CSV table of C-alpha atoms in Angstrom, one decimal:
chain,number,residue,atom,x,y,z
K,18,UNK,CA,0.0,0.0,0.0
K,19,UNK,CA,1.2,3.5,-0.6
K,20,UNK,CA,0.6,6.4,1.3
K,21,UNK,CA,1.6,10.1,0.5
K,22,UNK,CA,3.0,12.7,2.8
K,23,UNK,CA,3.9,16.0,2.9
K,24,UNK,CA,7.2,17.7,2.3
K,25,UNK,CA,8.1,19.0,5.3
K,26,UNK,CA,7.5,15.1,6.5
K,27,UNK,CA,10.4,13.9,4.5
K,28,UNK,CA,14.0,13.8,5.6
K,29,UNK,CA,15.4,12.7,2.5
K,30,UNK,CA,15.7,15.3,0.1
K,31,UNK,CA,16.2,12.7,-2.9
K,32,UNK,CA,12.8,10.9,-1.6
K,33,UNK,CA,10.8,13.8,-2.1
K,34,UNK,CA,8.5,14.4,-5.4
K,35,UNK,CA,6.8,18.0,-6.6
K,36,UNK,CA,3.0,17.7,-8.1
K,37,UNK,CA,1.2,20.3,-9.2
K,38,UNK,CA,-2.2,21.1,-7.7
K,39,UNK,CA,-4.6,24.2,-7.5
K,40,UNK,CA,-5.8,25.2,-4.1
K,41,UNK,CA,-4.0,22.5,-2.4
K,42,UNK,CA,-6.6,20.0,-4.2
K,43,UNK,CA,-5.0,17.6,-6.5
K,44,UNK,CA,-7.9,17.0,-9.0
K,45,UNK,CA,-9.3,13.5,-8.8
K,46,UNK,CA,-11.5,12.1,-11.8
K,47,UNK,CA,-14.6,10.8,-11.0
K,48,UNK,CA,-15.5,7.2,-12.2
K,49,UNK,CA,-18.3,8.5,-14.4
K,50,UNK,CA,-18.7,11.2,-16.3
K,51,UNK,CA,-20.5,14.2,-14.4
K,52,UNK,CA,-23.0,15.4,-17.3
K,53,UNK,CA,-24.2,11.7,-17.2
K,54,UNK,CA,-24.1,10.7,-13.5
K,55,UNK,CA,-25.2,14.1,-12.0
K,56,UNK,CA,-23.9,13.2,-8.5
K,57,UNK,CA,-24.5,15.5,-5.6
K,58,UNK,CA,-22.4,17.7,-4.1
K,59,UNK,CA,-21.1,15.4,-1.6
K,60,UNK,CA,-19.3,14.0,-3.6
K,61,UNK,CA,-17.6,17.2,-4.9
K,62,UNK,CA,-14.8,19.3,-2.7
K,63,UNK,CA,-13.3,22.9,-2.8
K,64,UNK,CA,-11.2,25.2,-1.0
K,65,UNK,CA,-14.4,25.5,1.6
K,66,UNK,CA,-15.0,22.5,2.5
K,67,UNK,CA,-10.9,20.6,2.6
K,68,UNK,CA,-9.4,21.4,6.1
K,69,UNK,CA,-5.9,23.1,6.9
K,70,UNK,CA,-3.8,20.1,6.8
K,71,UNK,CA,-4.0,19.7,2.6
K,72,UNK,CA,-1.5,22.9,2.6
K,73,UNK,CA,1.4,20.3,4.2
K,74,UNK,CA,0.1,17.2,3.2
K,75,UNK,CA,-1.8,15.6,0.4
K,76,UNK,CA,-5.4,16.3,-0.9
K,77,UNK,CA,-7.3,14.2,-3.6
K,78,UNK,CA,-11.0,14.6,-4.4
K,79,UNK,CA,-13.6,15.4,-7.6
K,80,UNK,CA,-12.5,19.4,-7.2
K,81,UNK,CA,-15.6,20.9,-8.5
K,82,UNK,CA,-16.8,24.9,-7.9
K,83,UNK,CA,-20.4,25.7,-8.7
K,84,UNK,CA,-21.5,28.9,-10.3
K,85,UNK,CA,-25.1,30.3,-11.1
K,86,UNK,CA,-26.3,30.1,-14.5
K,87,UNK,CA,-26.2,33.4,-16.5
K,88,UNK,CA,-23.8,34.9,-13.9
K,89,UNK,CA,-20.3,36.5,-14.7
K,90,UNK,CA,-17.6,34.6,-13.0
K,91,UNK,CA,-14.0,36.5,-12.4
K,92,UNK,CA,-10.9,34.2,-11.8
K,93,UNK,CA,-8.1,35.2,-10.1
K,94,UNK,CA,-5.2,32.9,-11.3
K,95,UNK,CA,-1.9,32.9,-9.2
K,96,UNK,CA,1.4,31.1,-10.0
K,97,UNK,CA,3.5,31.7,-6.3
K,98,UNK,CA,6.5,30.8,-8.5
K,99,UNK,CA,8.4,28.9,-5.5
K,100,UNK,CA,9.4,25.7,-7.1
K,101,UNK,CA,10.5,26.3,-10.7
K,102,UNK,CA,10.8,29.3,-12.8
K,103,UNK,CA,8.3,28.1,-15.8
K,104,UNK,CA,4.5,29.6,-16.7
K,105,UNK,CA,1.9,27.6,-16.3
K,106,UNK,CA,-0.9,27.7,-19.8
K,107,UNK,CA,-4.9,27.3,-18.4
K,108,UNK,CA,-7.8,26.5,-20.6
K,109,UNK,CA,-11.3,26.6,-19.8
K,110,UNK,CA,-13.7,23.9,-22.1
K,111,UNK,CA,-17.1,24.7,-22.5
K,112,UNK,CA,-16.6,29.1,-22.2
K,113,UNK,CA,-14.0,31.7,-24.0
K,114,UNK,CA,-13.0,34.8,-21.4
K,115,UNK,CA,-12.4,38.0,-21.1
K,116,UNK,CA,-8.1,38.0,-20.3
K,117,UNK,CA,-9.0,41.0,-18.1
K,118,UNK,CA,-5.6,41.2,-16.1
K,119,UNK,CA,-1.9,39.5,-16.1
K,120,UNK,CA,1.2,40.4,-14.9
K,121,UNK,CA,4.4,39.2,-13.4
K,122,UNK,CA,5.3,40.6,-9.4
K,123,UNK,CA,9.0,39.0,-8.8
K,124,UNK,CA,10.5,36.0,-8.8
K,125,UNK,CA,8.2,34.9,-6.0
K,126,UNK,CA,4.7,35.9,-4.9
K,127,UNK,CA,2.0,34.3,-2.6
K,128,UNK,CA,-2.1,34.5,-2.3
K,129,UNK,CA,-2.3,36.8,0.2
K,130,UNK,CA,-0.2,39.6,-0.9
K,131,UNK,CA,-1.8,38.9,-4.0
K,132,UNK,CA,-5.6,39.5,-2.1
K,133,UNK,CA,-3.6,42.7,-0.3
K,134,UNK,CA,-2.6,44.3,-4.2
K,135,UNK,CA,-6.8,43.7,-4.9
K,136,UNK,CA,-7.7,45.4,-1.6
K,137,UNK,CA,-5.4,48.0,-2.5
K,138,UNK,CA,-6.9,49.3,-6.0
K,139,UNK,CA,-3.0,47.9,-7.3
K,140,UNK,CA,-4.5,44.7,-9.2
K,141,UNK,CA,-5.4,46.3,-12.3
K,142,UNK,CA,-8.7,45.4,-14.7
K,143,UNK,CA,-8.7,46.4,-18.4
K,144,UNK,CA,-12.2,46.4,-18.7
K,145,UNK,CA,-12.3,48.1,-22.6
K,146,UNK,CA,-12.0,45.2,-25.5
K,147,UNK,CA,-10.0,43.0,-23.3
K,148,UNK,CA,-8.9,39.8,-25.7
K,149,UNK,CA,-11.3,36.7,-25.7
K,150,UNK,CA,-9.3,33.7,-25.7
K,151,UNK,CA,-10.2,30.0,-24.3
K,152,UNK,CA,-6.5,29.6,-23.0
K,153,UNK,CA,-4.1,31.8,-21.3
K,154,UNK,CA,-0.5,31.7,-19.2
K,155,UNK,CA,-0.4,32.2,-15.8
K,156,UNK,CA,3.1,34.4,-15.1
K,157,UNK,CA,5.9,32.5,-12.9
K,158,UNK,CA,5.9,34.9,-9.7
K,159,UNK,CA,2.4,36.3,-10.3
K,160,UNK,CA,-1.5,36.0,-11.9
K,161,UNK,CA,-3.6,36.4,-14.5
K,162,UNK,CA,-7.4,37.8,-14.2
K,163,UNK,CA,-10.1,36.4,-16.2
K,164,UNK,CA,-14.0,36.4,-16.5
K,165,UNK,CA,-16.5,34.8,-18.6
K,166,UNK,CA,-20.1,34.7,-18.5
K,167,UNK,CA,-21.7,31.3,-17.1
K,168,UNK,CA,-23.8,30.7,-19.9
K,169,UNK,CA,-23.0,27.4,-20.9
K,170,UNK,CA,-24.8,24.7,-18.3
K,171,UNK,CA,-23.3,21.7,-17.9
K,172,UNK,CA,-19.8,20.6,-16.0
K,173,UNK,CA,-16.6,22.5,-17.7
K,174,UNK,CA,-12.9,21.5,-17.2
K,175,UNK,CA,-10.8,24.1,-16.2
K,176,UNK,CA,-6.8,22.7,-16.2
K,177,UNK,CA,-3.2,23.5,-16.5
K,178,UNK,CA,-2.3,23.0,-20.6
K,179,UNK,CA,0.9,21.0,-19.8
K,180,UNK,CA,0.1,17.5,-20.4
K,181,UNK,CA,1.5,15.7,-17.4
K,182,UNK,CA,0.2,18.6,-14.8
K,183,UNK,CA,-3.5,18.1,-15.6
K,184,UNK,CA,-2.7,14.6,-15.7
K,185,UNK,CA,-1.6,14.7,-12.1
K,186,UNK,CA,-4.2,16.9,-10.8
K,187,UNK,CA,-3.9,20.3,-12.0
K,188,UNK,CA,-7.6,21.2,-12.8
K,189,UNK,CA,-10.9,21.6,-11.5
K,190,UNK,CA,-14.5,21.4,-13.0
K,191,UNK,CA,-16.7,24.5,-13.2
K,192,UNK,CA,-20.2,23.4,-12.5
K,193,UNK,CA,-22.4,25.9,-14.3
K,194,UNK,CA,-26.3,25.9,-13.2
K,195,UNK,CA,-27.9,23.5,-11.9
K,196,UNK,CA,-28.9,19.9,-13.2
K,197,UNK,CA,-32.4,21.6,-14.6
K,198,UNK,CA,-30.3,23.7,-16.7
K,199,UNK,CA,-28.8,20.7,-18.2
K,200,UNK,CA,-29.1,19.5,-21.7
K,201,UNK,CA,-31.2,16.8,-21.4
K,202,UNK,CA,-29.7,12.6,-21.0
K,203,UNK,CA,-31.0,10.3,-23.9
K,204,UNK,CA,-33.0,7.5,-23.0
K,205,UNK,CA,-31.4,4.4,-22.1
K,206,UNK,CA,-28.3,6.3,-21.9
K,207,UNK,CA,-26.1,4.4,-19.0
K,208,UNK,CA,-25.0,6.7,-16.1
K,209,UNK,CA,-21.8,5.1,-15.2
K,210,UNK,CA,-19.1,2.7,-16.2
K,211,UNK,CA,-17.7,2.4,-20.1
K,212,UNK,CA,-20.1,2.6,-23.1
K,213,UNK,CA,-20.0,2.0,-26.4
K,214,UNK,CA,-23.5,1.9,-28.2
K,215,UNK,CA,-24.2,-0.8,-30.9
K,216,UNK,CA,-27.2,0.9,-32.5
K,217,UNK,CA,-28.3,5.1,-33.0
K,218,UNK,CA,-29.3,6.4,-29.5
K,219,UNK,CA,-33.2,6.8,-29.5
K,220,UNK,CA,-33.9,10.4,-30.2
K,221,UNK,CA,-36.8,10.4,-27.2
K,222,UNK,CA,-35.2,11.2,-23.9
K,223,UNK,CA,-35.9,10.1,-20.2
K,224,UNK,CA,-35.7,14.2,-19.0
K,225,UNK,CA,-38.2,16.7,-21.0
K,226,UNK,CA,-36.5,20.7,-21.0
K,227,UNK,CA,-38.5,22.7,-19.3
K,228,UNK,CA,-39.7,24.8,-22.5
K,229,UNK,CA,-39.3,24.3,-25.7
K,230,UNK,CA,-36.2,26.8,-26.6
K,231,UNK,CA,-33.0,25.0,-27.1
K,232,UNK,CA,-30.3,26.0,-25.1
K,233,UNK,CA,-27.8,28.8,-26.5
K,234,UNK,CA,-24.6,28.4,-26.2
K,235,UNK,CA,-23.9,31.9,-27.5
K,236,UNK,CA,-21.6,34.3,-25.4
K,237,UNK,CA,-22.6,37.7,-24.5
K,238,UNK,CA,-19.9,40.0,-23.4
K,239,UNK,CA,-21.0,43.0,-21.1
K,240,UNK,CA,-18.7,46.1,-20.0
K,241,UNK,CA,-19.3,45.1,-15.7
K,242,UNK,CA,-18.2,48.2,-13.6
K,243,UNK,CA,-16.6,46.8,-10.3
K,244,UNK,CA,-15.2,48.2,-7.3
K,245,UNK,CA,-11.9,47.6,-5.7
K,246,UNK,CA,-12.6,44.0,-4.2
K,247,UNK,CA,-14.1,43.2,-7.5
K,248,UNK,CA,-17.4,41.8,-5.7
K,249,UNK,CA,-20.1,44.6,-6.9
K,250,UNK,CA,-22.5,44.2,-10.1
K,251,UNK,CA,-23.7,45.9,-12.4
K,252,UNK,CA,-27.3,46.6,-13.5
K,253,UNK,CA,-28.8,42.6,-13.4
K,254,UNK,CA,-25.3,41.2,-13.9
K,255,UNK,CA,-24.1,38.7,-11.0
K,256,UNK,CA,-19.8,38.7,-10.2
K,257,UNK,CA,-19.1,35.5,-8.4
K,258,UNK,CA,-15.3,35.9,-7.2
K,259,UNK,CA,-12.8,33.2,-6.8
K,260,UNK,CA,-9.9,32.7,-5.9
K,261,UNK,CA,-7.8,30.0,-7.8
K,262,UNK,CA,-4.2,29.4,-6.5
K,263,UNK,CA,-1.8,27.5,-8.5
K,264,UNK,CA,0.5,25.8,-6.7
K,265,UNK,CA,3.1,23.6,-6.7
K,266,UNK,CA,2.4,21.3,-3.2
K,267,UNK,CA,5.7,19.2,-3.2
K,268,UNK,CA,5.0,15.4,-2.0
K,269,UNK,CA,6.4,11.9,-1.2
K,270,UNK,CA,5.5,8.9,-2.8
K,271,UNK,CA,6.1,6.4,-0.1
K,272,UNK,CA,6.0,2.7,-0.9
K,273,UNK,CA,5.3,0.7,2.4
């Protein structure tokens, strides 16, 4: 059996192994996939609900955040830049965004003096024609500020664009609305394990939309007015904040 350990845990300098993670949270798949099985939240996790010992040891789980449907969501992406001097590329599936903010601090950063640059008016918003892109780097030593509008339901990867980082955990899943919101599941349609159909999927489904509009998938991009903790709206428009650190937690693989 193998169990995993924090850094500070590990004497042997050789022994010890860096993974990359975002809040602490190395992303774990789930067995199925989440637009099928629709699981409930307790089998998600986030930064609110891990406790204080996944910042020195090791934290696996479905890392999932849930935003409101229609609502315009502002990411705060930071790169501490402690373990190696390399950008990190993020890509969001299922959205493009508004690359509202990026720059580089030093060398060497960390969450909260990023938080203290926000509260102090320093963390700067380009709010006019800001580029739209689906992927964007996150500086060593500093962040990136993006936002897109939630208009999309369903469950959207959000992950590091270096193939071995998302492999180990680097990511998390944006769930946008709720499962109402959802395109709806075909009928017969298995909810979990493998599948690979023999015949055309019946057209008929077991879930009927609540109207008869289909579901746009088109992106509106409005000019939001925001205040220095970038947590007021503007006119109907809903800013929910967070917070996404990208770190490097540094662990042991210890065979026993």
């Amino acid at each position: 059996m193998k169990s995993l350990e924090g850094w500070d845990e590990i004497p042997e300098k050789l022994n010890r192994l860096y993974t990359p993670q975002l809040n602490h949270i190395s992303m774990k798949m789930p067995s199925s996939p989440l637009l099928v099985a629709r699981p409930s939240p307790d089998n998600f996790c986030n930064s609110s609900s891990i406790d204080d010992d996944c910042r020195a040891g090791y934290c696996e789980c479905s890392h999932v955040l849930s935003v409101k449907l229609n609502s315009v969501v502002e990411v705060i992406i930071v790169d501490e830049g402690v373990t190696f001097d390399a950008n990190h590329p993020f890509h969001l599936h299922g959205h493009s965004f508004r690359v509202v903010g990026l720059r580089r601090l030093a060398t060497e950063t960390t969450i909260e003096e990023i938080k203290e640059f926000d509260r102090a008016g320093l963390l700067k918003r380009n709010l006019k024609n800001a580029p739209i892109k689906d992927t964007v780097t996150v500086p060593d030593g500093g962040y990136t500020v993006i936002r897109f509008k939630a208009d999309n339901p369903g469950y959207w990867l959000f992950h590091c664009h270096i193939e071995f980082h998302v492999e180990i955990g680097m990511a998390l899943v944006f769930k946008v609305g709720e499962h109402k919101d959802m395109a709806p599941i075909p009928k017969d349609f298995p909810r979990c394990g493998s599948y690979m159909p023999d015949n055309m999927l019946e057209l008929a489904t077991t879930e009927k939309p609540k109207t008869d509009s289909q579901i746009s998938i088109s992106h509106w991009w409005p000019v939001v007015v925001v205040n220095n903790n970038s947590t007021s709206s503007a006119a109907s428009l809903t800013i929910s904040g967070f917070v996404i650190l990208c770190s490097l937690c540094i662990l042991k693989l210890n065979g026993t």
